[in-house]
């Protein structure tokens, strides 16, 4: 999914995988025949789409209000009424998020798992979430607002950065083993991927409607 390690199946599934899976399910729904077998599959896909969209829109979404809610989470909540369902420790929120998150805007974070949230911005997952209608109209607008508010950080002089922020310093040494391919803003570590161009141009088309 990205060059910086995010173990799948251990720490949950990244936003890109979730958004692409949602898009695949919607595509399958439109291609199925309306016969007995097709309707059965449609019902199963519809249930999966509903569950997946609720999960993503509720637990992967981050805006200023949600960031404040997470900051005030209580830990060790285990009942079905628990607000902090993933037992996220508020102190695990990186400091850069508070400066990065504008009052107007929001985005789907990179990953969610027990006691761990990947707060980084990933362009592909958020753009696909808009294209596939995984994001609600309000969330889609908020993602575009965030890009507009943080243009220098997310675009700058590059077409669009795949990840923000890139990992560096001690974390870079631990995660990548000092791999020179993963230096700050390199091809793997927050840079641009040629394989993302289709989604990038689709994203530009979306953004042009805002201008």
PDB file of C-alpha atoms in Angstrom, residues 1 23 33 54 76 79 85 104 106 126 130 140 146 162 166 184 201 209:
ATOM      1  CA  UNK A   1       0.000   0.000   0.000  1.00  0.00           C
ATOM      2  CA  UNK A  23     -15.254   0.982  -4.451  1.00  0.00           C
ATOM      3  CA  UNK A  33     -27.640  -9.353 -12.860  1.00  0.00           C
ATOM      4  CA  UNK A  54     -20.542   3.156   9.188  1.00  0.00           C
ATOM      5  CA  UNK A  76      -9.923   1.024  29.832  1.00  0.00           C
ATOM      6  CA  UNK A  79     -18.613  -2.313  27.698  1.00  0.00           C
ATOM      7  CA  UNK A  85     -14.033   1.690  21.546  1.00  0.00           C
ATOM      8  CA  UNK A 104     -12.632  23.994   8.867  1.00  0.00           C
ATOM      9  CA  UNK A 106     -11.171  16.978   8.125  1.00  0.00           C
ATOM     10  CA  UNK A 126      -8.968  10.127   0.980  1.00  0.00           C
ATOM     11  CA  UNK A 130     -14.563  10.806  -2.240  1.00  0.00           C
ATOM     12  CA  UNK A 140     -15.999  15.130   1.024  1.00  0.00           C
ATOM     13  CA  UNK A 146      -8.429  20.638   4.469  1.00  0.00           C
ATOM     14  CA  UNK A 162       1.007  10.668  -0.889  1.00  0.00           C
ATOM     15  CA  UNK A 166       6.887  11.791   6.192  1.00  0.00           C
ATOM     16  CA  UNK A 184      12.075  12.260   3.946  1.00  0.00           C
ATOM     17  CA  UNK A 201      -6.139  13.444 -12.080  1.00  0.00           C
ATOM     18  CA  UNK A 209     -15.273  22.111  -9.309  1.00  0.00           C
TER      19      UNK A 209
END
